[in-house]
Amino acid sequence: MIYPLKTKTPEPHIIVIFGASGDLTKRKLIPAIYQLFINNHLPENFAILGTSRTKLSDDEFRGRITEFLPATDEPNSEFLNKIYYQSIDYDVNEEYIRLKDRLSDLNIKLNIPANYLFYLSTPPNLYDLIPERLAIANLHLQTDGFKRLIIEKPFGNSLNSAKSLNVSLLKNYEENQIYRIDHYLGKESVQNLMVTRFANGIYEPVWNRNFISRVEITSAESLGVEGRGGYYDHSGAMRDMVQNHLLQMVGLVAMEPPVVIEANAIRHEVMKVFQSLQPIKPEDIGKQVIRGQYTASTIKGVATAGYREEPGVDPASHTETYVAMKFFIDNWRWAGVPFFIRTGKKLPTRVTEIVIEFKPTPHHLFAQGGLDQNTSNQLIIRIQPDEGLLLKFNMKEPGAGFKVNQVNMDFHYSDLANVKLPAAYERLLLDCLMGDATLYSRGDTAEAAWNFIQPILDAWTNDPSIPIYGYPAGTWGPYESDNLIEGDMTWRYPCKNLSDDGLYCEL
Ligand code: BG6
């Protein structure tokens, strides 16, 4: 099995995980580091120092982690021996001196230079405090080795808080020490978007307003808030998914070709897209942005609670679990082309995909034979699951006359046998250890994304006349979102399998 990541390994280092007793550490970070380790992507000398408020010994922490490593493997003692733990009281300056002493001990004991990656997997209110305290202990200085920060999402809760977080971080750190993670950018299929566009001569010439009638991005989840009600009720789909994952995908679909495949060149192009997002006028927000919240229903015969009944959620909550919106990008390439994006929880299936809808032929030669406006060519870029590409085009039905039918040409990543797609966190952690920020958001792009959505969030808070629509759990969201798309056009209703679509196909 090929494991297609970098050929070079990072320098010896220590990864310090803040919030080490939390869910993300167990479910994503440790398993990702483990995969990098067993696939020989890490240097011989490296260590992980978990830290959080909980008091644990090294062995207790190792014990907690073991159950999240692949079930088929024997506990890998070589890996577990690289894991250490130290509790911390985040507010107390002296605790960071204690942390520094522990790191120095590990440096000597394990023969590792002072290369530290600080991973902030804590509640967001600590994203400025921890880096600031690290700096008071001089743990930000790169004189004796690299010092990098990975900041989990959400990066801010509003435009203002994102701005102040940037200001606070940049007081002590250079931009190239700060890695703002958006795990969608670590997905293999999201990166393939750039390859599809820029390594094929056939797409780029038609990738513009002259040939494309609209772009549609769907990121649907069948799960609900899964015990995260307390967090989610203060966030909602706009902050949780649109501000980051969906807008990053818009950036990659819409950007100009970068000069080189390199962090700043790509992020510069994404930034230009974000700067060109046409602000949605206050009076249009109710029409162009549809918000919804799932209500109780029966899914496949099983009674399912509504969002307001979820633990941690205010029973009168107005938080949106669904957003669909229409907007434009004001630049030469995209002027006049509507972008439709939607995301929601408790939808019929889990799927993320981008649909490029091409303009119909100028003259409908075969209209009598059954071809109508809905059979324009579509290119579907499937991000997950069943990653791949699908082109929908028209063919003559065999037989008399000219009856036209739409058919599929599809490529599924799974056809590339023998390749294990690395998980997003594996790719992103390794990139950060190598000092490559290409797949991380830059401070200014994070702010630009907030700048676009903040007026919508403000309107929702301040204008009670903007409705929040209920939709029964297990359906495709409020039907009002269909009205966003003009005429008799509608969203594509994707299924698990890339080549299938239709409202009811998962039943
Ligand atoms: C996270 C959101 O960033 O992305 C979650 O906080 C969401 O609410 C998740 O479920 C979706 O990620 P993926 O990789 O499962 O599509």
Short mmCIF file of C-alpha atoms and ligand atoms in Angstrom, two decimals:
data_model
loop_
_atom_site.label_atom_id
_atom_site.label_comp_id
_atom_site.label_asym_id
_atom_site.label_seq_id
_atom_site.Cartn_x
_atom_site.Cartn_y
_atom_site.Cartn_z
CA MET A 1 0.00 0.00 0.00
CA ILE A 2 1.48 3.36 -1.01
CA TYR A 3 1.23 6.14 1.56
CA PRO A 4 1.69 9.21 -0.58
CA LEU A 5 3.12 11.95 1.62
CA LYS A 6 6.42 13.78 1.63
CA THR A 7 9.71 12.01 1.09
CA LYS A 8 11.66 14.19 3.51
CA THR A 9 11.14 13.96 7.27
CA PRO A 10 10.89 16.95 9.58
CA GLU A 11 13.66 17.90 11.99
CA PRO A 12 13.56 16.29 15.46
CA HIS A 13 10.88 18.11 17.47
CA ILE A 14 8.42 18.08 20.34
CA ILE A 15 4.69 18.52 19.71
CA VAL A 16 3.03 20.16 22.70
CA ILE A 17 -0.72 19.62 22.68
CA PHE A 18 -2.77 22.03 24.79
CA GLY A 19 -6.19 20.58 25.58
CA ALA A 20 -4.72 17.08 25.54
CA SER A 21 -7.52 15.50 27.56
CA GLY A 22 -10.09 16.68 24.98
CA ASP A 23 -11.86 14.85 22.23
CA LEU A 24 -9.94 16.20 19.25
CA THR A 25 -6.63 15.02 20.71
CA LYS A 26 -7.86 11.48 21.18
CA ARG A 27 -9.90 11.14 18.02
CA LYS A 28 -7.84 13.05 15.47
CA LEU A 29 -4.44 14.30 16.61
CA ILE A 30 -2.90 11.26 18.28
CA PRO A 31 -4.19 8.87 15.55
CA ALA A 32 -2.78 11.23 12.88
CA ILE A 33 0.63 11.42 14.56
CA TYR A 34 0.55 7.65 14.97
CA GLN A 35 -0.06 7.14 11.23
CA LEU A 36 2.80 9.51 10.41
CA PHE A 37 4.99 7.55 12.81
CA ILE A 38 4.23 4.05 11.51
CA ASN A 39 4.62 5.25 7.93
CA ASN A 40 8.09 6.60 8.74
CA HIS A 41 7.29 10.25 8.18
CA LEU A 42 8.60 11.38 11.54
CA PRO A 43 12.24 11.59 12.57
CA GLU A 44 13.63 9.06 15.02
CA ASN A 45 13.81 11.67 17.76
CA PHE A 46 10.47 13.25 18.42
CA ALA A 47 8.10 13.46 21.38
CA ILE A 48 4.58 14.51 22.23
CA LEU A 49 3.90 16.41 25.42
CA GLY A 50 0.21 16.47 26.24
CA THR A 51 -0.95 19.18 28.58
CA SER A 52 -4.29 20.27 30.05
CA ARG A 53 -5.89 21.11 33.38
CA THR A 54 -6.58 17.46 34.26
CA LYS A 55 -3.95 15.92 36.56
CA LEU A 56 -2.54 12.77 34.97
CA SER A 57 0.75 10.88 34.99
CA ASP A 58 2.55 10.04 31.74
CA ASP A 59 1.29 6.46 32.03
CA GLU A 60 -2.31 7.46 32.72
CA PHE A 61 -2.27 9.70 29.64
CA ARG A 62 -0.76 6.90 27.52
CA GLY A 63 -3.51 4.59 28.80
CA ARG A 64 -6.22 7.03 27.73
CA ILE A 65 -4.79 7.30 24.27
CA THR A 66 -4.30 3.63 23.54
CA GLU A 67 -7.97 2.98 22.86
CA PHE A 68 -7.91 5.54 20.01
CA LEU A 69 -5.08 3.82 18.16
CA PRO A 70 -6.06 1.30 15.47
CA ALA A 71 -7.77 -1.67 17.12
CA THR A 72 -5.84 -4.24 15.11
CA ASP A 73 -2.42 -3.08 16.31
CA GLU A 74 -0.79 -4.31 19.49
CA PRO A 75 -0.18 -1.29 21.75
CA ASN A 76 2.90 0.12 20.06
CA SER A 77 5.29 0.63 22.95
CA GLU A 78 7.85 2.47 20.85
CA PHE A 79 5.17 5.07 19.97
CA LEU A 80 3.65 5.24 23.45
CA ASN A 81 7.09 5.81 25.00
CA LYS A 82 7.37 9.03 23.02
CA ILE A 83 4.30 10.45 24.76
CA TYR A 84 4.54 12.51 27.95
CA TYR A 85 2.11 14.55 29.97
CA GLN A 86 2.13 17.58 32.22
CA SER A 87 -0.88 19.28 33.77
CA ILE A 88 -1.13 23.05 33.52
CA ASP A 89 -3.14 25.89 34.98
CA TYR A 90 -3.45 28.06 31.87
CA ASP A 91 -3.85 31.32 33.76
CA VAL A 92 -0.69 31.12 35.84
CA ASN A 93 2.55 32.50 34.35
CA GLU A 94 4.81 30.26 36.44
CA GLU A 95 3.16 27.20 34.93
CA TYR A 96 4.72 28.12 31.57
CA ILE A 97 8.14 28.26 33.20
CA ARG A 98 7.44 24.77 34.55
CA LEU A 99 6.46 23.75 31.01
CA LYS A 100 9.66 25.24 29.65
CA ASP A 101 11.73 23.31 32.22
CA ARG A 102 9.96 20.08 31.32
CA LEU A 103 10.63 20.70 27.63
CA SER A 104 14.31 21.38 28.35
CA ASP A 105 14.53 18.11 30.29
CA LEU A 106 12.98 16.24 27.37
CA ASN A 107 15.35 17.98 24.94
CA ILE A 108 18.33 16.69 26.88
CA LYS A 109 16.95 13.24 27.67
CA LEU A 110 15.81 12.53 24.11
CA ASN A 111 18.50 14.46 22.26
CA ILE A 112 16.01 16.76 20.51
CA PRO A 113 16.77 20.42 19.73
CA ALA A 114 14.31 23.08 20.93
CA ASN A 115 11.94 22.72 17.93
CA TYR A 116 8.44 23.04 19.34
CA LEU A 117 5.06 22.83 17.70
CA PHE A 118 2.38 24.13 20.07
CA TYR A 119 -1.03 22.75 19.11
CA LEU A 120 -3.95 24.69 20.60
CA SER A 121 -6.77 22.21 20.86
CA THR A 122 -8.43 24.09 23.71
CA PRO A 123 -11.63 26.13 24.02
CA PRO A 124 -11.26 29.20 21.76
CA ASN A 125 -11.12 31.65 24.66
CA LEU A 126 -7.56 30.42 25.31
CA TYR A 127 -6.27 31.06 21.77
CA ASP A 128 -4.78 34.42 22.72
CA LEU A 129 -3.92 33.69 26.34
CA ILE A 130 -1.73 30.61 25.81
CA PRO A 131 0.48 32.10 23.05
CA GLU A 132 0.88 35.26 25.12
CA ARG A 133 1.97 33.29 28.21
CA LEU A 134 4.30 31.14 26.12
CA ALA A 135 5.94 34.34 24.96
CA ILE A 136 6.35 35.60 28.54
CA ALA A 137 8.36 32.40 29.12
CA ASN A 138 10.31 33.17 25.91
CA LEU A 139 8.91 30.03 24.31
CA HIS A 140 8.21 32.00 21.12
CA LEU A 141 11.86 32.79 20.31
CA GLN A 142 13.30 30.88 17.39
CA THR A 143 16.97 31.39 18.26
CA ASP A 144 17.47 27.75 19.29
CA GLY A 145 14.88 26.03 17.06
CA PHE A 146 11.50 26.56 15.41
CA LYS A 147 8.47 27.61 17.46
CA ARG A 148 5.14 27.19 15.65
CA LEU A 149 1.53 27.53 16.75
CA ILE A 150 -1.39 25.60 15.31
CA ILE A 151 -4.67 27.32 16.15
CA GLU A 152 -7.83 25.24 15.84
CA LYS A 153 -11.03 26.70 14.47
CA PRO A 154 -13.09 28.74 15.15
CA PHE A 155 -10.63 31.58 14.53
CA GLY A 156 -12.72 34.21 16.28
CA ASN A 157 -16.45 34.33 16.74
CA SER A 158 -16.96 37.56 14.79
CA LEU A 159 -15.00 39.94 12.58
CA ASN A 160 -13.88 41.97 15.58
CA SER A 161 -12.78 39.03 17.67
CA ALA A 162 -10.84 37.56 14.69
CA LYS A 163 -9.12 40.91 14.24
CA SER A 164 -8.14 41.18 17.88
CA LEU A 165 -6.93 37.59 17.90
CA ASN A 166 -4.67 38.38 14.95
CA VAL A 167 -3.37 41.50 16.66
CA SER A 168 -2.70 39.61 19.88
CA LEU A 169 -0.85 36.76 18.10
CA LEU A 170 1.19 39.08 15.90
CA LYS A 171 2.48 40.97 18.94
CA ASN A 172 4.83 38.10 19.73
CA TYR A 173 4.88 35.85 16.65
CA GLU A 174 5.67 36.27 12.98
CA GLU A 175 2.84 35.36 10.57
CA ASN A 176 4.94 32.40 9.39
CA GLN A 177 4.90 30.93 12.91
CA ILE A 178 1.06 30.90 13.00
CA TYR A 179 -0.84 28.02 11.38
CA ARG A 180 -4.63 28.53 11.38
CA ILE A 181 -6.05 25.13 10.66
CA ASP A 182 -8.99 24.44 8.37
CA HIS A 183 -9.13 20.68 8.07
CA TYR A 184 -10.99 20.87 4.74
CA LEU A 185 -7.79 22.13 3.13
CA GLY A 186 -6.08 18.94 4.30
CA LYS A 187 -8.55 16.78 2.40
CA GLU A 188 -6.92 15.13 -0.59
CA SER A 189 -9.94 15.84 -2.79
CA VAL A 190 -9.92 19.57 -1.93
CA GLN A 191 -6.30 19.78 -3.02
CA ASN A 192 -7.20 17.87 -6.15
CA LEU A 193 -9.42 20.79 -7.08
CA MET A 194 -6.31 22.80 -7.89
CA VAL A 195 -4.84 19.93 -9.90
CA THR A 196 -8.09 19.45 -11.82
CA ARG A 197 -8.18 23.11 -12.72
CA PHE A 198 -4.55 23.83 -13.39
CA ALA A 199 -3.10 20.57 -14.70
CA ASN A 200 -5.72 20.04 -17.41
CA GLY A 201 -5.84 22.19 -20.50
CA ILE A 202 -9.54 21.54 -21.10
CA TYR A 203 -11.08 23.15 -18.01
CA GLU A 204 -9.39 26.51 -17.56
CA PRO A 205 -10.49 28.02 -20.92
CA VAL A 206 -14.16 27.47 -20.01
CA TRP A 207 -13.83 28.25 -16.29
CA ASN A 208 -15.47 31.66 -16.38
CA ARG A 209 -18.66 33.68 -16.86
CA ASN A 210 -18.76 32.99 -20.61
CA PHE A 211 -19.35 29.27 -20.17
CA ILE A 212 -20.46 28.70 -16.58
CA SER A 213 -24.00 29.61 -15.56
CA ARG A 214 -23.66 28.90 -11.84
CA VAL A 215 -21.55 27.22 -9.19
CA GLU A 216 -23.08 25.20 -6.41
CA ILE A 217 -21.35 23.89 -3.28
CA THR A 218 -23.08 21.53 -0.88
CA SER A 219 -21.67 20.27 2.38
CA ALA A 220 -24.34 18.10 3.95
CA GLU A 221 -24.13 16.09 7.14
CA SER A 222 -26.54 13.44 8.31
CA LEU A 223 -25.35 13.76 11.92
CA GLY A 224 -26.78 16.34 14.28
CA VAL A 225 -24.81 18.23 16.92
CA GLU A 226 -23.65 15.00 18.61
CA GLY A 227 -23.20 16.16 22.19
CA ARG A 228 -21.67 19.49 21.11
CA GLY A 229 -24.91 21.43 21.68
CA GLY A 230 -23.26 23.78 24.20
CA TYR A 231 -20.65 24.90 21.67
CA TYR A 232 -22.88 24.76 18.61
CA ASP A 233 -25.70 26.83 20.05
CA HIS A 234 -23.30 29.80 20.26
CA SER A 235 -21.92 29.12 16.83
CA GLY A 236 -24.42 27.85 14.25
CA ALA A 237 -23.80 26.67 10.70
CA MET A 238 -22.64 30.06 9.39
CA ARG A 239 -19.73 30.28 11.84
CA ASP A 240 -19.10 26.55 12.10
CA MET A 241 -18.98 25.69 8.38
CA VAL A 242 -19.48 28.68 6.06
CA GLN A 243 -16.91 31.14 7.46
CA ASN A 244 -14.16 28.57 7.03
CA HIS A 245 -14.71 25.31 5.11
CA LEU A 246 -17.22 26.49 2.50
CA LEU A 247 -15.57 29.82 1.77
CA GLN A 248 -12.17 28.12 1.45
CA MET A 249 -13.68 25.86 -1.20
CA VAL A 250 -15.16 28.91 -2.94
CA GLY A 251 -11.65 30.40 -2.88
CA LEU A 252 -10.11 27.38 -4.61
CA VAL A 253 -12.89 27.09 -7.21
CA ALA A 254 -12.83 30.77 -8.08
CA MET A 255 -9.19 31.83 -7.74
CA GLU A 256 -6.87 32.77 -10.58
CA PRO A 257 -4.01 30.37 -11.31
CA PRO A 258 -1.25 31.05 -8.76
CA VAL A 259 2.20 31.82 -10.12
CA VAL A 260 3.70 28.87 -8.24
CA ILE A 261 2.37 26.21 -5.89
CA GLU A 262 3.65 27.86 -2.78
CA ALA A 263 1.96 29.08 0.41
CA ASN A 264 1.84 32.80 -0.21
CA ALA A 265 1.16 32.60 -3.93
CA ILE A 266 -1.94 30.43 -3.35
CA ARG A 267 -3.16 32.31 -0.31
CA HIS A 268 -2.75 35.55 -2.20
CA GLU A 269 -5.11 34.32 -4.92
CA VAL A 270 -7.66 33.10 -2.36
CA MET A 271 -7.46 36.50 -0.67
CA LYS A 272 -8.27 38.22 -3.98
CA VAL A 273 -11.42 36.10 -4.29
CA PHE A 274 -12.49 36.98 -0.76
CA GLN A 275 -11.88 40.66 -1.47
CA SER A 276 -14.14 40.38 -4.51
CA LEU A 277 -17.09 38.81 -2.69
CA GLN A 278 -20.01 41.14 -3.35
CA PRO A 279 -21.40 42.22 0.04
CA ILE A 280 -25.01 41.15 0.42
CA LYS A 281 -27.13 44.27 0.95
CA PRO A 282 -29.04 44.37 4.26
CA GLU A 283 -32.37 44.44 2.42
CA ASP A 284 -31.40 41.32 0.44
CA ILE A 285 -30.23 39.17 3.34
CA GLY A 286 -33.70 37.71 3.95
CA LYS A 287 -33.94 36.78 0.25
CA GLN A 288 -30.38 35.64 -0.48
CA VAL A 289 -29.57 33.84 2.75
CA ILE A 290 -31.90 31.14 4.02
CA ARG A 291 -31.40 29.80 7.52
CA GLY A 292 -33.06 26.74 8.96
CA GLN A 293 -33.16 24.59 12.06
CA TYR A 294 -34.03 20.91 12.17
CA THR A 295 -37.18 19.82 13.94
CA ALA A 296 -38.20 16.44 15.38
CA SER A 297 -39.12 13.79 12.85
CA THR A 298 -38.96 10.12 12.12
CA ILE A 299 -35.96 9.02 10.05
CA LYS A 300 -36.20 5.54 8.57
CA GLY A 301 -38.76 4.62 11.22
CA VAL A 302 -36.72 6.00 14.15
CA ALA A 303 -37.98 9.00 16.13
CA THR A 304 -35.35 11.77 16.00
CA ALA A 305 -35.18 14.75 18.35
CA GLY A 306 -35.34 18.28 17.04
CA TYR A 307 -32.39 20.66 17.53
CA ARG A 308 -34.08 22.46 20.43
CA GLU A 309 -34.35 19.17 22.33
CA GLU A 310 -30.61 18.44 22.05
CA PRO A 311 -28.59 18.58 25.31
CA GLY A 312 -26.91 21.95 25.83
CA VAL A 313 -29.24 23.76 23.42
CA ASP A 314 -31.57 26.57 24.51
CA PRO A 315 -35.16 25.26 24.09
CA ALA A 316 -36.03 28.57 22.39
CA SER A 317 -32.82 28.67 20.33
CA HIS A 318 -32.67 30.63 17.07
CA THR A 319 -29.33 29.11 16.08
CA GLU A 320 -29.25 27.91 12.49
CA THR A 321 -28.33 24.30 11.73
CA TYR A 322 -28.74 24.97 8.00
CA VAL A 323 -27.67 27.79 5.71
CA ALA A 324 -28.16 28.21 1.98
CA MET A 325 -27.04 31.36 0.26
CA LYS A 326 -26.59 33.01 -3.09
CA PHE A 327 -23.87 35.54 -3.79
CA PHE A 328 -21.66 36.94 -6.53
CA ILE A 329 -17.96 37.49 -7.01
CA ASP A 330 -17.25 40.90 -8.48
CA ASN A 331 -14.29 40.32 -10.74
CA TRP A 332 -13.52 39.89 -14.43
CA ARG A 333 -13.83 36.10 -14.41
CA TRP A 334 -17.04 35.70 -12.41
CA ALA A 335 -19.12 38.86 -12.91
CA GLY A 336 -22.80 37.87 -13.00
CA VAL A 337 -22.31 34.16 -12.17
CA PRO A 338 -24.32 33.22 -9.08
CA PHE A 339 -22.64 31.06 -6.46
CA PHE A 340 -24.98 28.94 -4.34
CA ILE A 341 -23.67 27.32 -1.21
CA ARG A 342 -25.47 25.29 1.44
CA THR A 343 -24.61 23.29 4.51
CA GLY A 344 -26.69 21.66 7.17
CA LYS A 345 -26.95 19.08 9.89
CA LYS A 346 -29.45 16.20 9.90
CA LEU A 347 -29.78 16.19 6.12
CA PRO A 348 -30.47 12.90 4.31
CA THR A 349 -26.83 11.99 3.68
CA ARG A 350 -23.23 13.04 4.35
CA VAL A 351 -21.80 14.56 1.21
CA THR A 352 -19.60 17.46 0.16
CA GLU A 353 -19.36 18.38 -3.50
CA ILE A 354 -18.92 21.23 -5.94
CA VAL A 355 -21.14 21.45 -9.01
CA ILE A 356 -20.07 23.52 -11.99
CA GLU A 357 -23.12 24.09 -14.17
CA PHE A 358 -22.26 25.06 -17.74
CA LYS A 359 -24.44 27.23 -19.95
CA PRO A 360 -26.83 25.39 -22.24
CA THR A 361 -26.15 25.25 -25.95
CA PRO A 362 -27.20 28.53 -27.63
CA HIS A 363 -29.60 26.79 -29.99
CA HIS A 364 -31.73 23.84 -28.89
CA LEU A 365 -31.53 21.70 -32.00
CA PHE A 366 -32.93 18.64 -30.32
CA ALA A 367 -35.57 20.27 -28.14
CA GLN A 368 -38.27 18.15 -29.72
CA GLY A 369 -36.35 15.06 -28.74
CA GLY A 370 -36.57 15.68 -25.01
CA LEU A 371 -33.60 17.97 -24.28
CA ASP A 372 -34.63 20.83 -22.04
CA GLN A 373 -32.96 23.59 -20.06
CA ASN A 374 -32.14 21.23 -17.22
CA THR A 375 -29.76 19.15 -19.23
CA SER A 376 -26.84 21.53 -19.37
CA ASN A 377 -23.45 19.95 -18.83
CA GLN A 378 -22.38 19.65 -15.22
CA LEU A 379 -18.99 18.90 -13.76
CA ILE A 380 -19.24 17.54 -10.24
CA ILE A 381 -16.19 17.55 -8.04
CA ARG A 382 -16.88 15.17 -5.18
CA ILE A 383 -14.99 15.99 -1.98
CA GLN A 384 -16.48 13.18 0.15
CA PRO A 385 -17.49 10.37 0.23
CA ASP A 386 -16.73 8.43 -2.97
CA GLU A 387 -14.19 11.12 -3.90
CA GLY A 388 -13.95 11.70 -7.63
CA LEU A 389 -15.12 13.62 -10.67
CA LEU A 390 -18.32 13.28 -12.65
CA LEU A 391 -19.16 14.91 -15.97
CA LYS A 392 -22.77 14.91 -17.08
CA PHE A 393 -23.28 15.25 -20.79
CA ASN A 394 -25.88 14.52 -23.46
CA MET A 395 -26.02 11.55 -25.80
CA LYS A 396 -28.40 10.31 -28.43
CA GLU A 397 -30.65 7.51 -27.32
CA PRO A 398 -30.21 4.61 -29.74
CA GLY A 399 -33.04 4.29 -32.22
CA ALA A 400 -35.16 6.40 -34.49
CA GLY A 401 -35.21 10.20 -34.28
CA PHE A 402 -32.99 12.32 -32.00
CA LYS A 403 -33.97 11.62 -28.46
CA VAL A 404 -31.32 13.03 -26.14
CA ASN A 405 -30.41 11.62 -22.74
CA GLN A 406 -28.02 12.81 -20.09
CA VAL A 407 -25.27 10.33 -19.22
CA ASN A 408 -22.39 10.20 -16.75
CA MET A 409 -18.65 10.01 -17.23
CA ASP A 410 -17.13 9.35 -13.85
CA PHE A 411 -13.80 8.85 -12.14
CA HIS A 412 -13.68 7.51 -8.59
CA TYR A 413 -10.52 8.00 -6.54
CA SER A 414 -11.00 4.49 -5.19
CA ASP A 415 -10.05 3.24 -8.69
CA LEU A 416 -6.49 4.29 -7.95
CA ALA A 417 -5.87 1.00 -6.19
CA ASN A 418 -3.16 0.67 -3.58
CA VAL A 419 -3.21 4.27 -2.49
CA LYS A 420 -4.20 5.08 1.06
CA LEU A 421 -5.50 8.62 1.24
CA PRO A 422 -3.90 10.26 4.28
CA ALA A 423 -6.37 11.79 6.73
CA ALA A 424 -6.57 15.59 6.63
CA TYR A 425 -4.87 15.94 10.01
CA GLU A 426 -1.94 13.75 8.94
CA ARG A 427 -1.23 15.92 5.94
CA LEU A 428 -1.66 19.19 7.83
CA LEU A 429 0.45 18.21 10.84
CA LEU A 430 3.26 17.03 8.61
CA ASP A 431 3.11 20.22 6.55
CA CYS A 432 3.37 22.34 9.68
CA LEU A 433 6.31 20.29 10.96
CA MET A 434 8.00 20.93 7.60
CA GLY A 435 7.21 24.66 7.82
CA ASP A 436 4.81 24.59 4.86
CA ALA A 437 1.74 26.82 5.41
CA THR A 438 0.18 26.35 1.95
CA LEU A 439 -2.85 24.52 3.32
CA TYR A 440 -3.43 26.81 6.30
CA SER A 441 -5.42 30.05 6.32
CA ARG A 442 -3.57 33.33 6.49
CA GLY A 443 -4.62 35.99 9.03
CA ASP A 444 -5.93 38.41 6.42
CA THR A 445 -8.00 35.75 4.61
CA ALA A 446 -9.61 34.68 7.90
CA GLU A 447 -10.59 38.32 8.48
CA ALA A 448 -11.84 38.74 4.90
CA ALA A 449 -14.10 35.70 5.30
CA TRP A 450 -15.52 37.17 8.52
CA ASN A 451 -15.94 40.50 6.79
CA PHE A 452 -18.27 38.85 4.27
CA ILE A 453 -20.48 37.03 6.75
CA GLN A 454 -20.54 39.48 9.66
CA PRO A 455 -23.32 41.71 8.20
CA ILE A 456 -25.46 38.59 7.78
CA LEU A 457 -24.89 37.52 11.38
CA ASP A 458 -25.67 41.07 12.53
CA ALA A 459 -28.89 41.18 10.51
CA TRP A 460 -29.99 37.86 11.98
CA THR A 461 -29.39 39.19 15.48
CA ASN A 462 -30.96 42.59 14.95
CA ASP A 463 -33.81 42.00 12.55
CA PRO A 464 -36.46 39.67 13.97
CA SER A 465 -38.39 39.80 10.70
CA ILE A 466 -35.79 37.54 9.01
CA PRO A 467 -37.27 34.08 9.45
CA ILE A 468 -35.57 30.91 10.57
CA TYR A 469 -37.30 28.02 8.84
CA GLY A 470 -37.85 24.65 10.43
CA TYR A 471 -37.10 21.51 8.43
CA PRO A 472 -37.80 17.98 9.55
CA ALA A 473 -34.59 16.14 10.49
CA GLY A 474 -33.59 13.85 7.63
CA THR A 475 -34.78 16.15 4.83
CA TRP A 476 -32.87 18.49 2.50
CA GLY A 477 -33.56 21.65 4.54
CA PRO A 478 -36.22 24.34 4.16
CA TYR A 479 -37.87 24.27 0.77
CA GLU A 480 -37.41 28.08 0.61
CA SER A 481 -33.79 27.38 -0.28
CA ASP A 482 -34.94 25.95 -3.61
CA ASN A 483 -36.36 29.36 -4.47
CA LEU A 484 -32.84 30.82 -4.33
CA ILE A 485 -32.17 29.18 -7.67
CA GLU A 486 -34.00 30.89 -10.50
CA GLY A 487 -36.56 29.33 -12.80
CA ASP A 488 -37.21 25.61 -12.66
CA MET A 489 -33.57 24.89 -11.76
CA THR A 490 -32.90 23.23 -8.43
CA TRP A 491 -29.98 22.03 -6.35
CA ARG A 492 -28.42 18.74 -7.24
CA TYR A 493 -29.55 16.22 -4.63
CA PRO A 494 -26.49 14.01 -4.29
CA CYS A 495 -26.32 10.49 -2.94
CA LYS A 496 -23.54 8.51 -1.29
CA ASN A 497 -22.40 7.25 -4.64
CA LEU A 498 -21.01 10.02 -6.84
CA SER A 499 -22.90 8.96 -9.96
CA ASP A 500 -26.32 8.85 -8.28
CA ASP A 501 -28.60 11.75 -7.51
CA GLY A 502 -32.24 12.38 -6.69
CA LEU A 503 -34.32 13.42 -3.73
CA TYR A 504 -35.00 9.96 -2.33
CA CYS A 505 -32.06 7.80 -3.34
CA GLU A 506 -30.75 7.02 0.16
CA LEU A 507 -33.97 5.43 1.36
C1 BG6 B 1 -16.08 20.82 11.78
C2 BG6 B 1 -17.35 21.35 12.35
O1 BG6 B 1 -15.17 21.87 11.53
O2 BG6 B 1 -16.35 20.15 10.56
C3 BG6 B 1 -18.35 20.22 12.58
O3 BG6 B 1 -17.09 21.99 13.59
C4 BG6 B 1 -18.54 19.43 11.30
O4 BG6 B 1 -19.60 20.70 13.05
C5 BG6 B 1 -17.20 19.02 10.70
O5 BG6 B 1 -19.30 18.27 11.62
C6 BG6 B 1 -17.37 18.40 9.34
O6 BG6 B 1 -16.15 17.86 8.93
P1 BG6 B 1 -16.08 16.63 7.94
O7 BG6 B 1 -14.62 16.43 7.70
O8 BG6 B 1 -16.73 15.47 8.66
O9 BG6 B 1 -16.85 17.02 6.72
#
